[in-house]
XYZ file of N, CA and C in Angstrom:
663
model
N 14.974 -10.119 -1.350
C 14.228 -9.812 -2.557
C 13.146 -10.857 -2.829
N 13.376 -12.099 -2.420
C 12.340 -13.103 -2.598
C 11.091 -12.714 -1.830
N 11.271 -12.171 -0.628
C 10.127 -11.761 0.185
C 9.342 -10.655 -0.518
N 10.037 -9.703 -1.120
C 9.366 -8.629 -1.835
C 8.593 -9.174 -3.022
N 9.187 -10.114 -3.726
C 8.519 -10.707 -4.877
C 7.243 -11.420 -4.461
N 7.304 -12.139 -3.355
C 6.129 -12.854 -2.878
C 5.015 -11.893 -2.501
N 5.365 -10.758 -1.883
C 4.361 -9.769 -1.513
C 3.700 -9.194 -2.746
N 4.488 -8.920 -3.775
C 3.936 -8.358 -4.999
C 3.007 -9.347 -5.684
N 3.442 -10.591 -5.774
C 2.608 -11.602 -6.408
C 1.332 -11.825 -5.616
N 1.430 -11.796 -4.306
C 0.256 -12.024 -3.463
C -0.768 -10.921 -3.623
N -0.319 -9.711 -3.923
C -1.248 -8.596 -4.033
C -2.232 -8.794 -5.166
N -1.841 -9.485 -6.222
C -2.739 -9.733 -7.329
C -3.857 -10.696 -6.955
N -3.648 -11.484 -5.902
C -4.639 -12.480 -5.500
C -5.367 -12.073 -4.231
N -5.236 -10.832 -3.839
C -5.771 -10.395 -2.552
C -7.283 -10.502 -2.479
N -7.969 -10.434 -3.619
C -9.422 -10.502 -3.620
C -9.924 -11.859 -4.102
N -9.105 -12.879 -3.988
C -9.427 -14.164 -4.576
C -10.664 -14.793 -3.951
N -11.604 -15.182 -4.815
C -12.812 -15.899 -4.409
C -13.169 -16.829 -5.558
N -14.043 -17.812 -5.348
C -14.405 -18.709 -6.436
C -14.948 -17.953 -7.641
N -14.577 -18.384 -8.835
C -14.966 -17.681 -10.046
C -16.373 -18.073 -10.472
N -17.313 -17.090 -10.547
C -18.665 -17.426 -10.971
C -19.418 -16.227 -11.513
N -18.813 -15.048 -11.609
C -19.515 -13.855 -12.055
C -19.476 -13.735 -13.566
N -20.372 -12.886 -14.127
C -20.353 -12.587 -15.543
C -18.976 -12.039 -15.924
N -18.465 -12.477 -17.057
C -17.174 -12.048 -17.595
C -15.987 -12.683 -16.870
N -16.219 -13.358 -15.778
C -15.113 -13.982 -15.053
C -14.460 -15.094 -15.862
N -15.262 -15.827 -16.634
C -14.727 -16.971 -17.374
C -13.602 -16.558 -18.310
N -13.732 -15.398 -18.949
C -12.684 -14.950 -19.871
C -11.370 -14.706 -19.129
N -11.463 -14.159 -17.920
C -10.253 -13.908 -17.130
C -9.662 -15.232 -16.647
N -10.526 -16.143 -16.218
C -10.064 -17.470 -15.788
C -9.320 -18.162 -16.922
N -9.886 -18.127 -18.123
C -9.255 -18.782 -19.263
C -7.923 -18.123 -19.613
N -7.846 -16.791 -19.457
C -6.609 -16.073 -19.766
C -5.479 -16.513 -18.850
N -5.770 -16.649 -17.551
C -4.721 -17.051 -16.623
C -4.397 -18.537 -16.758
N -5.357 -19.319 -17.231
C -5.059 -20.719 -17.534
C -4.083 -20.797 -18.710
N -4.294 -19.947 -19.714
C -3.367 -19.897 -20.857
C -1.992 -19.419 -20.399
N -1.978 -18.436 -19.505
C -0.702 -17.942 -18.979
C 0.097 -19.077 -18.343
N -0.603 -19.953 -17.622
C 0.058 -21.076 -16.973
C 0.667 -22.061 -17.964
N 0.213 -22.002 -19.221
C 0.736 -22.912 -20.242
C 1.851 -22.294 -21.079
N 2.124 -21.000 -20.877
C 3.157 -20.336 -21.665
C 4.547 -20.785 -21.220
N 5.427 -20.974 -22.185
C 6.780 -21.435 -21.863
C 7.668 -20.293 -21.379
N 7.543 -19.108 -21.995
C 8.397 -17.975 -21.651
C 7.538 -16.744 -21.386
N 7.779 -16.106 -20.256
C 6.978 -14.944 -19.850
C 7.884 -13.901 -19.217
N 7.585 -12.634 -19.510
C 8.252 -11.529 -18.814
C 7.169 -10.667 -18.157
N 7.337 -10.405 -16.862
C 6.397 -9.564 -16.119
C 7.170 -8.399 -15.504
N 6.715 -7.194 -15.788
C 7.337 -6.002 -15.220
C 6.351 -5.385 -14.238
N 6.745 -5.337 -12.977
C 5.864 -4.862 -11.912
C 6.367 -3.550 -11.331
N 5.456 -2.624 -11.134
C 5.745 -1.405 -10.385
C 5.089 -1.567 -9.031
N 5.908 -1.657 -7.978
C 5.399 -1.913 -6.632
C 6.046 -0.957 -5.640
N 5.447 -0.896 -4.445
C 6.009 -0.100 -3.362
C 6.727 -1.040 -2.416
N 8.044 -0.899 -2.343
C 8.842 -1.744 -1.472
C 9.093 -1.087 -0.131
N 9.929 -1.717 0.669
C 10.223 -1.200 2.006
C 10.989 0.115 1.957
N 11.674 0.369 0.858
C 12.470 1.591 0.721
C 11.975 2.464 -0.428
N 10.673 2.387 -0.728
C 10.099 3.226 -1.760
C 9.716 2.442 -3.004
N 9.310 3.140 -4.074
C 8.862 2.469 -5.297
C 10.003 1.751 -6.002
N 9.692 0.571 -6.494
C 10.677 -0.209 -7.234
C 10.033 -0.785 -8.487
N 10.876 -1.104 -9.444
C 10.444 -1.829 -10.637
C 11.038 -3.231 -10.541
N 10.188 -4.214 -10.617
C 10.645 -5.597 -10.520
C 10.319 -6.322 -11.818
N 11.327 -6.840 -12.462
C 11.150 -7.609 -13.688
C 11.372 -9.080 -13.389
N 10.373 -9.883 -13.712
C 10.447 -11.327 -13.505
C 10.337 -12.002 -14.870
N 11.329 -12.797 -15.198
C 11.328 -13.540 -16.455
C 11.483 -15.027 -16.136
N 10.772 -15.855 -16.874
C 10.988 -17.285 -16.688
C 10.846 -18.025 -18.008
N 11.609 -19.090 -18.103
C 11.542 -20.010 -19.237
C 11.375 -21.402 -18.647
N 10.257 -22.026 -18.915
C 10.032 -23.362 -18.392
C 10.956 -24.348 -19.084
N 11.414 -25.386 -18.378
C 10.814 -25.878 -17.135
C 11.429 -25.349 -15.840
N 12.616 -24.714 -15.877
C 13.268 -24.481 -14.590
C 14.201 -23.274 -14.576
N 13.916 -22.235 -15.390
C 14.816 -21.070 -15.427
C 14.036 -19.791 -15.122
N 14.653 -18.965 -14.293
C 13.982 -17.738 -13.876
C 15.014 -16.664 -13.552
N 14.653 -15.419 -13.879
C 15.505 -14.283 -13.530
C 14.629 -13.189 -12.943
N 15.112 -12.583 -11.868
C 14.394 -11.486 -11.216
C 15.356 -10.311 -11.045
N 14.920 -9.135 -11.458
C 15.718 -7.928 -11.306
C 14.871 -6.889 -10.588
N 15.364 -6.383 -9.469
C 14.654 -5.375 -8.686
C 15.471 -4.088 -8.714
N 14.835 -3.000 -9.176
C 15.516 -1.719 -9.326
C 14.760 -0.639 -8.574
N 15.461 0.146 -7.773
C 14.840 1.266 -7.085
C 14.604 2.405 -8.069
N 13.402 2.979 -8.046
C 13.073 4.065 -8.961
C 13.959 5.282 -8.703
N 14.232 5.570 -7.427
C 15.024 6.758 -7.094
C 16.522 6.520 -7.269
N 16.913 5.280 -7.490
C 18.334 4.952 -7.652
C 18.451 3.783 -8.630
N 18.219 4.040 -9.938
C 18.169 2.951 -10.921
C 19.459 2.166 -11.071
N 20.585 2.741 -10.638
C 21.844 2.002 -10.721
C 21.989 0.973 -9.600
N 21.126 1.093 -8.596
C 21.150 0.173 -7.465
C 20.122 -0.920 -7.712
N 20.575 -2.080 -8.138
C 19.629 -3.149 -8.448
C 20.122 -4.477 -7.900
N 19.181 -5.365 -7.693
C 19.476 -6.698 -7.165
C 18.945 -7.719 -8.160
N 19.781 -8.658 -8.544
C 19.407 -9.686 -9.511
C 19.481 -11.073 -8.876
N 18.578 -11.918 -9.289
C 18.601 -13.316 -8.856
C 18.322 -14.189 -10.071
N 19.057 -15.285 -10.190
C 18.872 -16.205 -11.307
C 18.711 -17.615 -10.758
N 17.757 -18.345 -11.329
C 17.525 -19.740 -10.963
C 17.707 -20.605 -12.205
N 18.538 -21.624 -12.075
C 18.725 -22.626 -13.138
C 18.614 -23.990 -12.477
N 17.530 -24.680 -12.742
C 17.339 -25.974 -12.099
C 17.221 -25.819 -10.590
N 18.089 -26.500 -9.848
C 18.053 -26.415 -8.391
C 18.978 -25.340 -7.837
N 19.795 -24.746 -8.701
C 20.781 -23.766 -8.253
C 20.291 -22.342 -8.480
N 20.673 -21.447 -7.563
C 20.297 -20.044 -7.680
C 21.480 -19.166 -7.300
N 21.552 -18.003 -7.946
C 22.632 -17.048 -7.697
C 22.034 -15.662 -7.476
N 22.739 -14.847 -6.719
C 22.296 -13.483 -6.478
C 23.416 -12.492 -6.698
N 23.039 -11.262 -7.068
C 24.005 -10.196 -7.278
C 23.405 -8.894 -6.770
N 23.935 -8.419 -5.656
C 23.461 -7.171 -5.076
C 24.327 -5.985 -5.423
N 25.147 -6.131 -6.456
C 26.007 -5.041 -6.879
C 27.476 -5.305 -6.635
N 27.782 -6.397 -5.947
C 29.178 -6.713 -5.633
C 29.636 -8.000 -6.311
N 28.889 -8.413 -7.310
C 29.250 -9.635 -8.017
C 28.326 -10.792 -7.675
N 28.335 -11.800 -8.504
C 27.453 -12.942 -8.342
C 27.970 -13.906 -7.277
N 27.043 -14.397 -6.465
C 27.365 -15.421 -5.473
C 26.278 -16.483 -5.526
N 26.675 -17.714 -5.284
C 25.693 -18.795 -5.267
C 24.932 -18.749 -3.957
N 23.610 -18.866 -4.031
C 22.779 -18.811 -2.829
C 22.858 -20.114 -2.051
N 22.763 -19.997 -0.743
C 22.725 -21.196 0.091
C 21.421 -21.934 -0.166
N 21.361 -23.188 0.212
C 20.230 -24.038 -0.138
C 18.892 -23.480 0.341
N 18.830 -22.940 1.567
C 17.559 -22.409 2.073
C 17.035 -21.280 1.190
N 17.927 -20.368 0.769
C 17.512 -19.259 -0.092
C 17.160 -19.758 -1.492
N 17.926 -20.718 -1.989
C 17.636 -21.281 -3.302
C 16.281 -21.988 -3.296
N 15.980 -22.671 -2.206
C 14.694 -23.367 -2.095
C 13.536 -22.381 -2.129
N 13.672 -21.239 -1.432
C 12.632 -20.220 -1.458
C 12.402 -19.702 -2.870
N 13.487 -19.522 -3.605
C 13.345 -19.016 -4.965
C 12.724 -20.078 -5.873
N 13.044 -21.341 -5.644
C 12.409 -22.421 -6.423
C 10.906 -22.461 -6.154
N 10.528 -22.269 -4.881
C 9.110 -22.262 -4.528
C 8.401 -21.065 -5.157
N 9.082 -19.924 -5.192
C 8.524 -18.744 -5.828
C 8.339 -18.989 -7.327
N 9.308 -19.643 -7.949
C 9.201 -20.000 -9.369
C 7.971 -20.871 -9.606
N 7.773 -21.845 -8.753
C 6.633 -22.756 -8.914
C 5.318 -22.003 -8.813
N 5.197 -21.124 -7.808
C 3.956 -20.357 -7.652
C 3.741 -19.402 -8.824
N 4.834 -18.837 -9.321
C 4.728 -17.861 -10.401
C 4.305 -18.500 -11.708
N 4.762 -19.706 -11.969
C 4.516 -20.345 -13.264
C 3.277 -21.224 -13.286
N 2.717 -21.525 -12.137
C 1.509 -22.340 -12.117
C 0.311 -21.516 -12.538
N -0.681 -22.168 -13.125
C -1.922 -21.489 -13.484
C -2.647 -21.062 -12.222
N -3.129 -19.818 -12.229
C -3.875 -19.299 -11.077
C -5.347 -19.138 -11.421
N -5.847 -19.927 -12.364
C -7.215 -19.756 -12.835
C -8.246 -20.005 -11.749
N -7.904 -20.814 -10.742
C -8.863 -21.090 -9.683
C -8.797 -20.033 -8.577
N -7.923 -19.022 -8.747
C -7.796 -17.977 -7.735
C -7.961 -16.590 -8.346
N -8.613 -16.524 -9.503
C -8.713 -15.263 -10.220
C -9.677 -14.300 -9.542
N -10.827 -14.769 -9.094
C -11.805 -13.883 -8.474
C -12.993 -13.641 -9.381
N -13.827 -12.681 -9.027
C -15.016 -12.328 -9.793
C -14.754 -11.056 -10.584
N -15.243 -11.014 -11.842
C -14.976 -9.861 -12.695
C -16.215 -9.450 -13.488
N -16.282 -8.140 -13.760
C -17.282 -7.610 -14.672
C -16.566 -6.993 -15.870
N -17.227 -6.983 -17.023
C -16.620 -6.448 -18.232
C -16.636 -4.924 -18.216
N -15.525 -4.327 -18.677
C -15.443 -2.874 -18.830
C -15.383 -2.466 -20.294
N -15.121 -3.414 -21.193
C -15.099 -3.101 -22.607
C -13.702 -2.973 -23.175
N -13.643 -2.575 -24.448
C -12.377 -2.455 -25.169
C -11.714 -1.113 -24.867
N -10.383 -1.129 -24.763
C -9.610 0.079 -24.538
C -8.311 -0.018 -25.329
N -7.615 1.118 -25.420
C -6.270 1.142 -25.984
C -5.346 1.776 -24.964
N -4.335 1.030 -24.524
C -3.390 1.506 -23.516
C -1.980 1.402 -24.079
N -1.271 2.522 -24.081
C 0.093 2.570 -24.630
C 0.140 1.981 -26.039
N -0.892 2.268 -26.814
C -0.940 1.809 -28.189
C -1.401 0.378 -28.372
N -1.683 -0.330 -27.284
C -2.104 -1.727 -27.364
C -3.603 -1.845 -27.136
N -4.292 -2.539 -28.034
C -5.717 -2.777 -27.863
C -5.919 -3.895 -26.847
N -6.790 -3.653 -25.869
C -7.030 -4.629 -24.807
C -8.515 -4.668 -24.477
N -8.895 -5.707 -23.755
C -10.225 -5.790 -23.154
C -10.045 -5.682 -21.647
N -10.848 -4.858 -20.998
C -10.673 -4.580 -19.575
C -11.749 -5.274 -18.748
N -11.327 -5.765 -17.568
C -12.229 -6.462 -16.646
C -11.947 -5.968 -15.228
N -12.989 -5.528 -14.546
C -12.823 -4.994 -13.191
C -13.229 -6.034 -12.162
N -12.387 -6.201 -11.147
C -12.660 -7.161 -10.089
C -13.821 -6.729 -9.217
N -14.584 -7.705 -8.774
C -15.734 -7.456 -7.896
C -15.430 -7.955 -6.491
N -15.968 -7.285 -5.472
C -15.765 -7.765 -4.098
C -16.560 -9.040 -3.861
N -16.161 -9.847 -2.890
C -16.929 -11.056 -2.571
C -18.343 -10.700 -2.149
N -19.273 -11.574 -2.490
C -20.656 -11.346 -2.073
C -20.782 -11.520 -0.561
N -21.562 -10.647 0.058
C -21.756 -10.717 1.503
C -23.239 -10.718 1.834
N -23.534 -11.135 3.045
C -24.932 -11.182 3.496
C -25.298 -9.837 4.111
N -25.238 -8.772 3.305
C -25.559 -7.435 3.802
C -27.066 -7.269 3.988
N -27.417 -6.191 4.649
C -28.825 -5.821 4.802
C -29.423 -5.582 3.411
N -30.645 -6.028 3.145
C -31.269 -5.781 1.843
C -31.267 -4.291 1.504
N -31.144 -3.992 0.212
C -31.017 -2.601 -0.223
C -32.192 -1.744 0.233
N -33.406 -2.301 0.190
C -34.577 -1.497 0.558
C -34.703 -1.298 2.067
N -33.809 -1.939 2.844
C -33.834 -1.788 4.299
C -32.751 -0.825 4.796
N -31.869 -0.373 3.881
C -30.780 0.507 4.283
C -31.251 1.953 4.383
N -30.682 2.656 5.330
C -31.004 4.072 5.488
C -30.226 4.888 4.455
N -30.627 6.140 4.285
C -29.925 7.025 3.360
C -28.473 7.199 3.783
N -28.229 7.288 5.101
C -26.868 7.450 5.615
C -26.026 6.217 5.299
N -26.616 5.032 5.431
C -25.889 3.799 5.129
C -25.532 3.711 3.648
N -26.482 4.087 2.798
C -26.219 4.051 1.363
C -25.132 5.047 0.991
N -25.165 6.224 1.612
C -24.168 7.253 1.331
C -22.782 6.808 1.776
N -22.723 6.175 2.963
C -21.435 5.698 3.479
C -20.864 4.608 2.586
N -21.719 3.691 2.121
C -21.262 2.616 1.248
C -20.742 3.177 -0.075
N -21.414 4.193 -0.607
C -20.990 4.804 -1.865
C -19.622 5.469 -1.711
N -19.410 6.107 -0.555
C -18.133 6.775 -0.306
C -17.002 5.758 -0.219
N -17.271 4.657 0.504
C -16.261 3.597 0.635
C -15.936 2.993 -0.732
N -16.982 2.709 -1.520
C -16.785 2.097 -2.831
C -15.961 2.989 -3.752
N -16.196 4.311 -3.665
C -15.495 5.254 -4.542
C -14.012 5.342 -4.214
N -13.652 5.078 -2.961
C -12.270 5.240 -2.535
C -11.516 3.930 -2.363
N -12.187 2.795 -2.527
C -11.522 1.511 -2.396
C -10.675 1.210 -3.625
N -9.584 0.523 -3.408
C -8.766 0.074 -4.526
C -9.443 -1.119 -5.186
N -9.451 -1.113 -6.497
C -10.037 -2.212 -7.257
C -8.968 -2.834 -8.131
N -9.187 -4.054 -8.498
C -8.270 -4.753 -9.390
C -8.840 -4.739 -10.793
N -8.023 -4.418 -11.772
C -8.435 -4.433 -13.173
C -7.431 -5.272 -13.958
N -7.959 -6.188 -14.745
C -7.132 -7.039 -15.597
C -7.421 -6.683 -17.051
N -6.361 -6.552 -17.845
C -6.486 -6.239 -19.265
C -5.979 -7.429 -20.068
N -6.809 -7.911 -20.994
C -6.450 -9.069 -21.806
C -6.185 -8.662 -23.249
N -5.254 -9.357 -23.880
C -4.997 -9.173 -25.303
C -6.128 -9.849 -26.075
N -6.902 -9.114 -26.878
C -8.050 -9.722 -27.558
C -7.655 -10.739 -28.623
N -6.415 -10.674 -29.113
C -5.990 -11.606 -30.159
C -5.513 -12.936 -29.586
N -4.734 -12.870 -28.522
C -4.180 -14.099 -27.938
C -4.999 -14.619 -26.768
N -5.797 -13.734 -26.159
C -6.538 -14.130 -24.962
C -5.681 -14.189 -23.717
N -4.420 -13.742 -23.797
C -3.510 -13.775 -22.654
C -3.570 -12.464 -21.873
N -3.204 -12.503 -20.574
C -3.127 -11.260 -19.800
C -2.105 -10.307 -20.414
N -2.480 -9.033 -20.526
C -1.571 -8.005 -21.020
C -1.046 -7.147 -19.881
N -1.903 -6.875 -18.904
C -1.491 -6.131 -17.718
C -2.543 -6.293 -16.641
N -2.169 -5.938 -15.417
C -3.090 -5.978 -14.283
C -2.703 -4.851 -13.349
N -3.699 -4.223 -12.727
C -3.424 -3.107 -11.831
C -4.295 -3.190 -10.589
N -3.848 -2.503 -9.530
C -4.683 -2.133 -8.400
C -4.695 -0.620 -8.367
N -5.884 -0.022 -8.264
C -5.983 1.430 -8.257
C -7.277 1.847 -7.584
N -7.305 3.083 -7.081
C -8.555 3.649 -6.591
C -9.523 3.712 -7.766
N -10.778 3.431 -7.508
C -11.757 3.231 -8.569
C -11.776 4.346 -9.614
N -11.674 5.595 -9.180
C -11.748 6.706 -10.135
C -10.367 7.248 -10.493
N -9.306 6.465 -10.210
C -7.944 6.892 -10.536
C -7.169 5.733 -11.164
N -7.784 5.108 -12.152
C -7.154 3.953 -12.777
C -5.886 4.324 -13.533
N -5.731 5.610 -13.879
C -4.524 6.043 -14.581
C -3.349 6.237 -13.632
N -3.600 6.111 -12.317
C -2.537 6.241 -11.320
C -2.564 5.025 -10.389
N -2.226 3.865 -10.913
C -2.357 2.639 -10.111
C -1.379 2.564 -8.950
N -1.822 1.879 -7.907
C -0.965 1.600 -6.757
C 0.023 0.493 -7.108
N -0.432 -0.433 -7.925
C 0.376 -1.572 -8.363
C 0.075 -1.823 -9.831
N 1.110 -2.084 -10.610
C 0.914 -2.369 -12.035
C 1.824 -3.512 -12.450
N 1.279 -4.396 -13.276
C 2.049 -5.524 -13.796
C 1.766 -5.647 -15.287
N 2.824 -5.632 -16.088
C 2.697 -5.731 -17.544
C 3.303 -7.060 -17.999
N 2.540 -7.792 -18.799
C 2.961 -9.115 -19.277
C 3.384 -9.040 -20.745
N 4.506 -9.669 -21.073
C 4.883 -9.896 -22.463
C 5.376 -11.335 -22.589
N 5.457 -11.799 -23.844
C 5.751 -13.213 -24.091
C 6.826 -13.352 -25.166
N 8.078 -12.986 -24.835
C 9.159 -13.027 -25.830
C 9.508 -14.458 -26.229
N 9.537 -14.699 -27.511
C 9.833 -16.048 -27.997
C 11.325 -16.353 -27.971
N 12.161 -15.304 -27.857
C 13.609 -15.512 -27.872
C 14.240 -15.336 -26.488
N 13.438 -15.405 -25.442
C 13.940 -15.195 -24.091
C 14.887 -16.335 -23.681
N 16.075 -15.953 -23.210
C 17.054 -16.927 -22.717
C 17.521 -16.525 -21.318
N 17.690 -17.502 -20.468
C 18.203 -17.257 -19.121
C 19.370 -18.210 -18.909
N 20.564 -17.644 -18.832
C 21.784 -18.435 -18.691
C 22.369 -18.283 -17.303
N 23.186 -19.222 -16.870
C 23.857 -19.063 -15.574
C 24.727 -17.827 -15.592
N 24.872 -17.146 -14.449
C 25.713 -15.950 -14.393
C 27.192 -16.330 -14.550
N 28.024 -15.363 -14.907
C 29.457 -15.661 -15.044
C 30.060 -16.079 -13.722
N 31.022 -16.973 -13.800
C 31.698 -17.442 -12.583
C 32.487 -16.306 -11.961
N 32.530 -16.230 -10.633
C 33.296 -15.164 -9.970
C 34.774 -15.250 -10.315
N 35.384 -14.066 -10.473
C 36.810 -14.019 -10.759
C 37.613 -14.282 -9.488
N 38.679 -15.042 -9.618
C 39.541 -15.330 -8.469
C 40.419 -14.127 -8.143
C-alpha cells in the first residue's frame, strides 16, 4: 500500500516545473500554507492495480499518520496503516500487526514527503476563476505545460496547428482548487481538458481541528 500511496502522490507532481507563470504564485502560496498545517485529511480517488480505490490519508504533526485504502468494488476490503513516531502497524483485514523496520521506514519517508511543503514543485498555472463545487466556493487554477522551443506559430502549417489542437483537447490537465477564505488547497484533479467533471484522479483536502491518530489496539493472545 505504501507503493500505491507514493504513485498517487507523485501523480500530482507529474508536471512539476519552476513556478513563474501568471496566477502560479497563489498556488505556490497555498501549498506553502498546506506544509504549515498541523492536521490534514486527504481523500484520493485513484486507479490502483486492481481497479479504482479510495485512499484516505490523515496526518497530525509532528509524527502521526493514518492511511486507509478501500476498493470501490469491495468497500469491506480495506487496508489500514498507522504511523506513530518510529513505529508503524498494518491491518489487511486479519488484525493489526507491527511492521518490520524496512516497511516502517518506507512509511516514515512517505510521511515526510506528504507533510513537507511542495511549493517549489507546484508548476505553472493560469487562473480559471471562481466556482462552486459540492456547495463549496473555490478558486480554480489550471496547470500549464512546460515551455518548449517549438517552431514559431507563424511558421507552422495548418496540419501542424490542427494536430496540436487535437492533442491539447485530449491531454489530461491538472486543476487545483483553492479555498478563497483560507487560501489553502481544497481539491486537485487530473482530467481530460473538456471532461473536468470526470477526473482521472481526484484529491480533496480538509483540515479537521479535532483529528486524532492513536496506536492500534494490541493483538489479542
